[in-house]
Amino acid sequence: MKTRAAVAFAAGKPLEIVEVDLEGPKAGEVLIEIKATGICHTDDFTLSGADPEGLFPSILGHEGAGVVVDVGPGVTSLKKGDHVIPLYTPECRECYSCRSGKTNLCTAIRATQGQGLMPDGTSRFSFEGKPIFHYMGCSTFSNYTVLPEIAVAKIDASAAFDKVCYVGCGVTTGIGAVINTAKVEIGSTAVVFGLGGIGLNVIQGLRIAGADMIIGVDINNAKKEWGERFGMTHFVNPTEIDGDVVPYIVNMTKRRGDLIGGADYTFDCTGNTTVMRQALECSHRGWGKSVVIGVAGAGKEISTRPFQLVTGRTWMGTAFGGAKGRTDVPKIVDWYLDGKIEIDPMITHTLRLEDINKGFDMMHSGESIRSVVVY
Ligand SMILES: NC(=O)c1ccc[n+]([C@@H]2O[C@H](COP(=O)([O-])OP(=O)(O)OC[C@H]3O[C@@H](n4cnc5c(N)ncnc54)[C@H](O)[C@@H]3O)[C@@H](O)[C@H]2O)c1
Ligand SMILES: [Zn+2]
Ligand SMILES: [Zn+2]
């Protein structure tokens, strides 16, 4: 079949809207009509050429929602008409990693997904007879796409596609980092560095988890109001304080009877390795946990004095918020439908596919929190 798609033909170039060829689903695969897709910072990272694993030409996009329109042989858990969210982190429930119960990083299709291919080692997309790579196993910047059954979460059919597509990455990553990775308890103090599409979801996750003090840190003052809207209690702009941000926050988080200070939990949502170090070092001696969510540029390394860890801080990271896609994504959609979490105000712009490059421009200028393309 033919489908409209925004194709990344080369790094650093705008996406081009063209008609591509799409082969139907093979065994264990499903064909999905994408109804809406968010534009995440990670798409931009790959498009910019900074991603060492980026492949071109490819169809980017990994934050979609849509409807199953066809299923390949052997598919049992999905049928035509199901409303779904594609998963860049699949959940096969059978591989060694899935069975461990300790991680969401399923390995069933890891190798081919990283090569921009379907599990049988080929691509379903082509343009003028030449194959186009899949991206993060999702390629939601195409109106129709093919995914393995194990990489598709079935969701409540009453959820609006142009809102819950955000659960496909940003919402789940931010909230999951708090609940699954850090396991924040009621009454905690927490610091979130970077109040973009991910950081704001960390903030709402902290609010749900019952954190007392939620400090947001951003170099853009416009983010103060955004943070407050989702539960942030204090704002710090590191460029406007005297001295270094670490002692400043350590001092801020001193509680009654505590002579040291430091936050129980800190989160990096910037991808900046200097910020990652700051986040670790303003976590509390003895028990502070610092979670890396941001994706750093190629070749970047993190460093700190080992004493920071010897004295009880834990440095950890999370992909897709530690969420097991087929199990957790439908639950997060239900939380949204039940009013436990907010999504609508974070979707600041809705675009047509033809205007998708404007979405990237607004991300760069800091104008948008999330732009969503509606097909
Ligand atoms: N681990 C995962 O599974 C996962 C999933 C999605 C996105 N990400 C990554 O998370 C990061 C954030 O994504 P996003 O969509 O929220 O990006 P974004 O651009 O919307 O937000 C980043 C924010 O960080 C702020 N910032 C930049 N430099 C700063 C500094 N030095 N100190 C404080 N704040 C600073 C910016 O002003 C902005 O508000 C990206 O690196 C993205 O690739 C990771
Ligand atoms: Zn993403
Ligand atoms: Zn698995």
GROMACS .gro file of C-alpha atoms and ligand atoms in nm:
model
  421
    1MET     CA    1   0.000   0.000   0.000
    2LYS     CA    2   0.092   0.367  -0.024
    3THR     CA    3   0.107   0.592   0.281
    4ARG     CA    4   0.191   0.954   0.351
    5ALA     CA    5   0.500   1.000   0.564
    6ALA     CA    6   0.751   1.262   0.676
    7VAL     CA    7   1.083   1.111   0.570
    8ALA     CA    8   1.423   1.201   0.716
    9PHE     CA    9   1.635   1.163   0.401
   10ALA     CA   10   1.952   1.305   0.557
   11ALA     CA   11   2.083   1.433   0.892
   12GLY     CA   12   2.029   1.801   0.957
   13LYS     CA   13   1.775   1.841   0.673
   14PRO     CA   14   1.404   1.917   0.720
   15LEU     CA   15   1.168   1.620   0.689
   16GLU     CA   16   1.003   1.574   0.348
   17ILE     CA   17   0.640   1.472   0.311
   18VAL     CA   18   0.614   1.204   0.044
   19GLU     CA   19   0.408   0.895  -0.045
   20VAL     CA   20   0.604   0.585   0.051
   21ASP     CA   21   0.534   0.218  -0.011
   22LEU     CA   22   0.445   0.005   0.289
   23GLU     CA   23   0.432  -0.375   0.285
   24GLY     CA   24   0.158  -0.538   0.491
   25PRO     CA   25   0.219  -0.716   0.820
   26LYS     CA   26   0.409  -1.046   0.820
   27ALA     CA   27   0.376  -1.318   1.086
   28GLY     CA   28   0.348  -1.172   1.435
   29GLU     CA   29   0.309  -0.816   1.303
   30VAL     CA   30   0.024  -0.565   1.288
   31LEU     CA   31  -0.057  -0.276   1.056
   32ILE     CA   32  -0.154   0.041   1.243
   33GLU     CA   33  -0.317   0.356   1.116
   34ILE     CA   34  -0.146   0.630   1.317
   35LYS     CA   35  -0.400   0.898   1.413
   36ALA     CA   36  -0.166   1.130   1.601
   37THR     CA   37   0.201   1.152   1.700
   38GLY     CA   38   0.401   1.372   1.934
   39ILE     CA   39   0.741   1.517   1.844
   40CYS     CA   40   0.996   1.430   2.113
   41HIS     CA   41   1.342   1.571   2.174
   42THR     CA   42   1.484   1.228   2.087
   43ASP     CA   43   1.350   1.257   1.728
   44ASP     CA   44   1.531   1.588   1.705
   45PHE     CA   45   1.849   1.435   1.847
   46THR     CA   46   1.849   1.171   1.572
   47LEU     CA   47   1.750   1.412   1.295
   48SER     CA   48   2.030   1.651   1.394
   49GLY     CA   49   2.291   1.383   1.324
   50ALA     CA   50   2.416   1.385   1.686
   51ASP     CA   51   2.286   1.032   1.744
   52PRO     CA   52   2.569   0.788   1.660
   53GLU     CA   53   2.310   0.520   1.590
   54GLY     CA   54   2.095   0.738   1.362
   55LEU     CA   55   2.014   0.581   1.024
   56PHE     CA   56   1.907   0.757   0.703
   57PRO     CA   57   1.680   0.762   0.514
   58SER     CA   58   1.432   0.679   0.789
   59ILE     CA   59   1.085   0.758   0.914
   60LEU     CA   60   1.121   0.904   1.262
   61GLY     CA   61   0.856   0.937   1.534
   62HIS     CA   62   0.801   0.715   1.839
   63GLU     CA   63   0.515   0.881   2.029
   64GLY     CA   64   0.201   0.773   1.844
   65ALA     CA   65  -0.151   0.645   1.891
   66GLY     CA   66  -0.377   0.481   1.638
   67VAL     CA   67  -0.594   0.189   1.532
   68VAL     CA   68  -0.506  -0.165   1.424
   69VAL     CA   69  -0.621  -0.207   1.062
   70ASP     CA   70  -0.471  -0.548   0.979
   71VAL     CA   71  -0.297  -0.833   1.159
   72GLY     CA   72  -0.045  -1.084   1.026
   73PRO     CA   73  -0.056  -1.462   1.078
   74GLY     CA   74  -0.025  -1.581   1.437
   75VAL     CA   75  -0.124  -1.255   1.603
   76THR     CA   76  -0.345  -1.336   1.904
   77SER     CA   77  -0.343  -1.039   2.141
   78LEU     CA   78  -0.467  -0.774   1.895
   79LYS     CA   79  -0.743  -0.748   1.638
   80LYS     CA   80  -0.865  -0.503   1.376
   81GLY     CA   81  -1.021  -0.198   1.535
   82ASP     CA   82  -0.819  -0.206   1.860
   83HIS     CA   83  -0.695   0.134   1.975
   84VAL     CA   84  -0.323   0.114   2.043
   85ILE     CA   85   0.001   0.289   2.132
   86PRO     CA   86   0.323   0.171   1.960
   87LEU     CA   87   0.606   0.082   2.199
   88TYR     CA   88   0.971   0.154   2.134
   89THR     CA   89   1.040  -0.068   2.434
   90PRO     CA   90   0.856  -0.393   2.359
   91GLU     CA   91   0.736  -0.642   2.618
   92CYS     CA   92   0.754  -1.003   2.497
   93ARG     CA   93   0.711  -1.151   2.849
   94GLU     CA   94   0.931  -1.444   2.742
   95CYS     CA   95   1.293  -1.330   2.702
   96TYR     CA   96   1.548  -1.358   2.983
   97SER     CA   97   1.516  -0.986   3.063
   98CYS     CA   98   1.135  -0.985   3.069
   99ARG     CA   99   1.129  -1.298   3.286
  100SER     CA  100   1.379  -1.144   3.531
  101GLY     CA  101   1.110  -0.906   3.650
  102LYS     CA  102   1.394  -0.658   3.715
  103THR     CA  103   1.381  -0.451   3.397
  104ASN     CA  104   1.160  -0.322   3.117
  105LEU     CA  105   1.439  -0.362   2.862
  106CYS     CA  106   1.301  -0.655   2.664
  107THR     CA  107   1.563  -0.807   2.433
  108ALA     CA  108   1.332  -0.999   2.196
  109ILE     CA  109   1.380  -0.767   1.896
  110ARG     CA  110   1.659  -0.545   2.020
  111ALA     CA  111   1.917  -0.621   1.750
  112THR     CA  112   1.695  -0.563   1.445
  113GLN     CA  113   1.521  -0.261   1.603
  114GLY     CA  114   1.861  -0.094   1.647
  115GLN     CA  115   1.933  -0.161   1.278
  116GLY     CA  116   1.609   0.011   1.171
  117LEU     CA  117   1.456  -0.319   1.060
  118MET     CA  118   1.168  -0.546   1.147
  119PRO     CA  119   1.245  -0.871   1.337
  120ASP     CA  120   1.293  -1.066   1.009
  121GLY     CA  121   1.577  -0.829   0.914
  122THR     CA  122   1.394  -0.636   0.642
  123SER     CA  123   1.213  -0.302   0.620
  124ARG     CA  124   0.843  -0.266   0.537
  125PHE     CA  125   0.896   0.089   0.404
  126SER     CA  126   1.041   0.188   0.068
  127PHE     CA  127   1.053   0.494  -0.155
  128GLU     CA  128   1.117   0.478  -0.530
  129GLY     CA  129   1.217   0.115  -0.487
  130LYS     CA  130   1.478   0.178  -0.215
  131PRO     CA  131   1.424   0.068   0.146
  132ILE     CA  132   1.368   0.326   0.420
  133PHE     CA  133   1.466   0.246   0.778
  134HIS     CA  134   1.217   0.210   1.064
  135TYR     CA  135   1.297   0.423   1.372
  136MET     CA  136   1.287   0.299   1.732
  137GLY     CA  137   1.065   0.025   1.593
  138CYS     CA  138   0.776   0.273   1.562
  139SER     CA  139   0.806   0.525   1.272
  140THR     CA  140   0.497   0.718   1.377
  141PHE     CA  141   0.571   1.003   1.133
  142SER     CA  142   0.400   0.776   0.878
  143ASN     CA  143   0.020   0.764   0.855
  144TYR     CA  144   0.042   0.382   0.845
  145THR     CA  145   0.315   0.173   1.004
  146VAL     CA  146   0.389  -0.191   1.085
  147LEU     CA  147   0.495  -0.313   1.430
  148PRO     CA  148   0.555  -0.648   1.596
  149GLU     CA  149   0.264  -0.753   1.816
  150ILE     CA  150   0.490  -0.749   2.124
  151ALA     CA  151   0.556  -0.378   2.068
  152VAL     CA  152   0.194  -0.262   2.076
  153ALA     CA  153  -0.013  -0.166   2.383
  154LYS     CA  154  -0.391  -0.192   2.358
  155ILE     CA  155  -0.561   0.106   2.524
  156ASP     CA  156  -0.912   0.219   2.618
  157ALA     CA  157  -1.100   0.311   2.300
  158SER     CA  158  -1.247   0.627   2.454
  159ALA     CA  159  -0.908   0.800   2.488
  160ALA     CA  160  -0.838   1.085   2.242
  161PHE     CA  161  -0.550   0.994   2.009
  162ASP     CA  162  -0.417   1.350   1.993
  163LYS     CA  163  -0.369   1.347   2.372
  164VAL     CA  164  -0.270   0.992   2.468
  165CYS     CA  165  -0.007   0.966   2.194
  166TYR     CA  166   0.208   1.152   2.450
  167VAL     CA  167   0.186   0.843   2.674
  168GLY     CA  168   0.393   0.666   2.406
  169CYS     CA  169   0.704   0.844   2.539
  170GLY     CA  170   0.702   1.167   2.741
  171VAL     CA  171   0.430   1.101   2.997
  172THR     CA  172   0.537   0.745   3.070
  173THR     CA  173   0.907   0.835   3.083
  174GLY     CA  174   0.855   1.117   3.333
  175ILE     CA  175   0.598   0.953   3.560
  176GLY     CA  176   0.766   0.612   3.534
  177ALA     CA  177   1.105   0.755   3.637
  178VAL     CA  178   0.943   0.863   3.965
  179ILE     CA  179   0.732   0.558   4.034
  180ASN     CA  180   0.924   0.264   3.880
  181THR     CA  181   1.286   0.380   3.885
  182ALA     CA  182   1.330   0.612   4.185
  183LYS     CA  183   1.033   0.467   4.378
  184VAL     CA  184   0.970   0.801   4.550
  185GLU     CA  185   0.786   0.786   4.885
  186ILE     CA  186   0.534   1.024   5.042
  187GLY     CA  187   0.700   1.326   5.207
  188SER     CA  188   1.016   1.319   4.993
  189THR     CA  189   1.215   1.619   4.871
  190ALA     CA  190   1.295   1.615   4.501
  191VAL     CA  191   1.474   1.824   4.238
  192VAL     CA  192   1.396   1.818   3.866
  193PHE     CA  193   1.655   1.967   3.627
  194GLY     CA  194   1.502   2.074   3.293
  195LEU     CA  195   1.131   2.154   3.276
  196GLY     CA  196   1.052   2.044   2.922
  197GLY     CA  197   0.817   1.775   2.797
  198ILE     CA  198   0.987   1.516   3.018
  199GLY     CA  199   1.063   1.724   3.329
  200LEU     CA  200   0.703   1.843   3.365
  201ASN     CA  201   0.590   1.482   3.368
  202VAL     CA  202   0.847   1.403   3.636
  203ILE     CA  203   0.690   1.688   3.834
  204GLN     CA  204   0.339   1.550   3.799
  205GLY     CA  205   0.473   1.204   3.890
  206LEU     CA  206   0.625   1.352   4.207
  207ARG     CA  207   0.293   1.516   4.292
  208ILE     CA  208   0.112   1.182   4.259
  209ALA     CA  209   0.382   1.006   4.463
  210GLY     CA  210   0.325   1.261   4.743
  211ALA     CA  211   0.658   1.445   4.744
  212ASP     CA  212   0.656   1.747   4.982
  213MET     CA  213   0.912   1.971   4.820
  214ILE     CA  214   0.940   1.965   4.442
  215ILE     CA  215   1.215   2.198   4.319
  216GLY     CA  216   1.231   2.272   3.946
  217VAL     CA  217   1.556   2.397   3.792
  218ASP     CA  218   1.565   2.559   3.448
  219ILE     CA  219   1.764   2.832   3.274
  220ASN     CA  220   1.443   2.954   3.108
  221ASN     CA  221   1.228   3.161   3.349
  222ALA     CA  222   0.918   3.094   3.139
  223LYS     CA  223   0.927   2.738   3.275
  224LYS     CA  224   0.845   2.855   3.630
  225GLU     CA  225   0.478   2.896   3.556
  226TRP     CA  226   0.472   2.564   3.372
  227GLY     CA  227   0.628   2.379   3.663
  228GLU     CA  228   0.389   2.534   3.914
  229ARG     CA  229   0.094   2.422   3.707
  230PHE     CA  230   0.186   2.056   3.761
  231GLY     CA  231   0.295   2.063   4.126
  232MET     CA  232   0.639   2.229   4.149
  233THR     CA  233   0.677   2.406   4.485
  234HIS     CA  234   1.005   2.597   4.427
  235PHE     CA  235   1.189   2.725   4.119
  236VAL     CA  236   1.561   2.787   4.072
  237ASN     CA  237   1.720   2.953   3.770
  238PRO     CA  238   2.091   2.861   3.804
  239THR     CA  239   2.196   3.165   3.600
  240GLU     CA  240   2.030   3.403   3.847
  241ILE     CA  241   2.167   3.280   4.182
  242ASP     CA  242   2.490   3.367   4.357
  243GLY     CA  243   2.743   3.086   4.326
  244ASP     CA  244   2.703   2.723   4.230
  245VAL     CA  245   2.363   2.556   4.204
  246VAL     CA  246   2.470   2.251   4.409
  247PRO     CA  247   2.534   2.421   4.748
  248TYR     CA  248   2.232   2.643   4.678
  249ILE     CA  249   1.999   2.344   4.647
  250VAL     CA  250   2.167   2.150   4.928
  251ASN     CA  251   2.098   2.446   5.154
  252MET     CA  252   1.739   2.479   5.032
  253THR     CA  253   1.663   2.115   5.108
  254LYS     CA  254   1.787   2.122   5.470
  255ARG     CA  255   1.500   1.999   5.683
  256ARG     CA  256   1.437   2.036   6.054
  257GLY     CA  257   1.719   1.869   6.246
  258ASP     CA  258   1.926   1.800   5.933
  259LEU     CA  259   2.272   1.956   5.941
  260ILE     CA  260   2.370   1.847   5.589
  261GLY     CA  261   2.091   1.906   5.338
  262GLY     CA  262   2.038   1.750   4.997
  263ALA     CA  263   1.735   1.610   4.819
  264ASP     CA  264   1.604   1.258   4.860
  265TYR     CA  265   1.560   1.228   4.481
  266THR     CA  266   1.695   1.424   4.184
  267PHE     CA  267   1.627   1.387   3.811
  268ASP     CA  268   1.819   1.506   3.506
  269CYS     CA  269   1.582   1.591   3.220
  270THR     CA  270   1.828   1.800   3.019
  271GLY     CA  271   2.075   1.552   2.863
  272ASN     CA  272   2.358   1.785   2.971
  273THR     CA  273   2.637   1.591   3.147
  274THR     CA  274   2.734   1.886   3.368
  275VAL     CA  275   2.375   1.900   3.489
  276MET     CA  276   2.379   1.523   3.552
  277ARG     CA  277   2.673   1.576   3.789
  278GLN     CA  278   2.496   1.865   3.963
  279ALA     CA  279   2.188   1.647   4.006
  280LEU     CA  280   2.388   1.368   4.169
  281GLU     CA  281   2.580   1.602   4.397
  282CYS     CA  282   2.274   1.782   4.534
  283SER     CA  283   2.117   1.453   4.639
  284HIS     CA  284   2.140   1.371   5.010
  285ARG     CA  285   2.448   1.209   5.161
  286GLY     CA  286   2.369   0.857   5.278
  287TRP     CA  287   2.062   0.785   5.070
  288GLY     CA  288   2.006   1.031   4.782
  289LYS     CA  289   1.911   0.881   4.448
  290SER     CA  290   1.977   1.061   4.121
  291VAL     CA  291   1.811   0.945   3.801
  292VAL     CA  292   1.950   1.024   3.454
  293ILE     CA  293   1.667   1.060   3.201
  294GLY     CA  294   1.825   1.300   2.950
  295VAL     CA  295   2.008   1.154   2.653
  296ALA     CA  296   2.359   1.301   2.619
  297GLY     CA  297   2.532   1.374   2.290
  298ALA     CA  298   2.763   1.120   2.124
  299GLY     CA  299   3.089   1.066   2.309
  300LYS     CA  300   2.986   1.256   2.624
  301GLU     CA  301   3.089   1.109   2.959
  302ILE     CA  302   2.976   1.172   3.315
  303SER     CA  303   3.210   1.219   3.608
  304THR     CA  304   3.205   1.286   3.981
  305ARG     CA  305   3.430   1.217   4.276
  306PRO     CA  306   3.382   0.851   4.379
  307PHE     CA  307   3.341   0.977   4.736
  308GLN     CA  308   2.996   1.098   4.631
  309LEU     CA  309   2.896   0.734   4.586
  310VAL     CA  310   3.099   0.596   4.874
  311THR     CA  311   2.898   0.822   5.100
  312GLY     CA  312   2.573   0.663   4.996
  313ARG     CA  313   2.439   0.839   4.689
  314THR     CA  314   2.306   0.624   4.404
  315TRP     CA  315   2.340   0.724   4.039
  316MET     CA  316   2.088   0.552   3.817
  317GLY     CA  317   1.917   0.589   3.480
  318THR     CA  318   1.591   0.500   3.314
  319ALA     CA  319   1.460   0.425   2.967
  320PHE     CA  320   1.088   0.471   2.906
  321GLY     CA  321   1.053   0.534   3.280
  322GLY     CA  322   1.115   0.168   3.355
  323ALA     CA  323   0.764   0.099   3.225
  324LYS     CA  324   0.667  -0.239   3.085
  325GLY     CA  325   0.481  -0.116   2.780
  326ARG     CA  326   0.197  -0.361   2.728
  327THR     CA  327   0.126  -0.376   3.102
  328ASP     CA  328   0.183  -0.017   3.216
  329VAL     CA  329   0.087   0.202   2.918
  330PRO     CA  330  -0.285   0.104   2.927
  331LYS     CA  331  -0.286   0.184   3.302
  332ILE     CA  332  -0.137   0.530   3.244
  333VAL     CA  333  -0.401   0.597   2.978
  334ASP     CA  334  -0.664   0.499   3.237
  335TRP     CA  335  -0.509   0.740   3.491
  336TYR     CA  336  -0.551   1.013   3.231
  337LEU     CA  337  -0.914   0.916   3.163
  338ASP     CA  338  -0.980   0.910   3.540
  339GLY     CA  339  -0.829   1.257   3.585
  340LYS     CA  340  -0.535   1.138   3.799
  341ILE     CA  341  -0.283   1.290   3.557
  342GLU     CA  342  -0.296   1.579   3.316
  343ILE     CA  343  -0.194   1.574   2.952
  344ASP     CA  344  -0.401   1.833   2.765
  345PRO     CA  345  -0.226   2.152   2.887
  346MET     CA  346   0.117   2.015   2.794
  347ILE     CA  347   0.013   1.974   2.432
  348THR     CA  348   0.070   2.331   2.333
  349HIS     CA  349   0.054   2.290   1.954
  350THR     CA  350  -0.139   2.066   1.714
  351LEU     CA  351  -0.011   2.050   1.356
  352ARG     CA  352  -0.083   1.887   1.023
  353LEU     CA  353   0.179   1.646   0.888
  354GLU     CA  354   0.270   1.908   0.623
  355ASP     CA  355   0.378   2.141   0.906
  356ILE     CA  356   0.581   1.888   1.105
  357ASN     CA  357   0.906   2.084   1.058
  358LYS     CA  358   0.743   2.379   1.239
  359GLY     CA  359   0.709   2.146   1.539
  360PHE     CA  360   1.086   2.099   1.543
  361ASP     CA  361   1.139   2.477   1.512
  362MET     CA  362   0.911   2.543   1.811
  363MET     CA  363   1.100   2.284   2.015
  364HIS     CA  364   1.427   2.464   1.939
  365SER     CA  365   1.289   2.805   2.030
  366GLY     CA  366   1.142   2.672   2.356
  367GLU     CA  367   0.798   2.791   2.246
  368SER     CA  368   0.629   2.450   2.276
  369ILE     CA  369   0.610   2.191   2.549
  370ARG     CA  370   0.472   1.926   2.313
  371SER     CA  371   0.367   1.954   1.951
  372VAL     CA  372   0.137   1.684   1.819
  373VAL     CA  373   0.081   1.602   1.453
  374VAL     CA  374  -0.272   1.488   1.368
  375TYR     CA  375  -0.317   1.287   1.047
  376LIG     N1  376   1.541   0.815   2.903
  376LIG     C1  377   1.437   0.815   2.820
  376LIG     O1  378   1.368   0.713   2.804
  376LIG     C2  379   1.400   0.940   2.746
  376LIG     C3  380   1.276   0.950   2.681
  376LIG     C4  381   1.243   1.070   2.616
  376LIG     C5  382   1.332   1.175   2.615
  376LIG     N2  383   1.452   1.164   2.676
  376LIG     C6  384   1.549   1.276   2.683
  376LIG     O2  385   1.510   1.363   2.788
  376LIG     C7  386   1.565   1.493   2.764
  376LIG     C8  387   1.458   1.600   2.782
  376LIG     O3  388   1.361   1.589   2.679
  376LIG     P1  389   1.248   1.701   2.663
  376LIG     O4  390   1.160   1.656   2.550
  376LIG     O5  391   1.188   1.733   2.795
  376LIG     O6  392   1.338   1.827   2.614
  376LIG     P2  393   1.302   1.983   2.618
  376LIG     O7  394   1.395   2.049   2.522
  376LIG     O8  395   1.155   2.001   2.602
  376LIG     O9  396   1.340   2.031   2.767
  376LIG     C9  397   1.469   2.050   2.816
  376LIG    C10  398   1.465   2.161   2.922
  376LIG    O10  399   1.594   2.167   2.986
  376LIG    C11  400   1.625   2.305   3.008
  376LIG     N3  401   1.771   2.318   3.023
  376LIG    C12  402   1.865   2.316   2.925
  376LIG     N4  403   1.988   2.331   2.977
  376LIG    C13  404   1.972   2.342   3.112
  376LIG    C14  405   2.062   2.358   3.222
  376LIG     N5  406   2.193   2.369   3.202
  376LIG     N6  407   2.010   2.363   3.346
  376LIG    C15  408   1.876   2.354   3.367
  376LIG     N7  409   1.787   2.338   3.266
  376LIG    C16  410   1.833   2.332   3.141
  376LIG    C17  411   1.567   2.375   2.886
  376LIG    O11  412   1.547   2.515   2.909
  376LIG    C18  413   1.435   2.299   2.867
  376LIG    O12  414   1.328   2.359   2.940
  376LIG    C19  415   1.625   1.487   2.625
  376LIG    O13  416   1.765   1.465   2.639
  376LIG    C20  417   1.558   1.366   2.562
  376LIG    O14  418   1.636   1.309   2.457
  376LIG    C21  419   1.487   1.048   2.743
  377ZN      ZN  420   1.071   1.029   2.321
  378ZN      ZN  421   1.115  -0.966   2.640
   0.00000   0.00000   0.00000
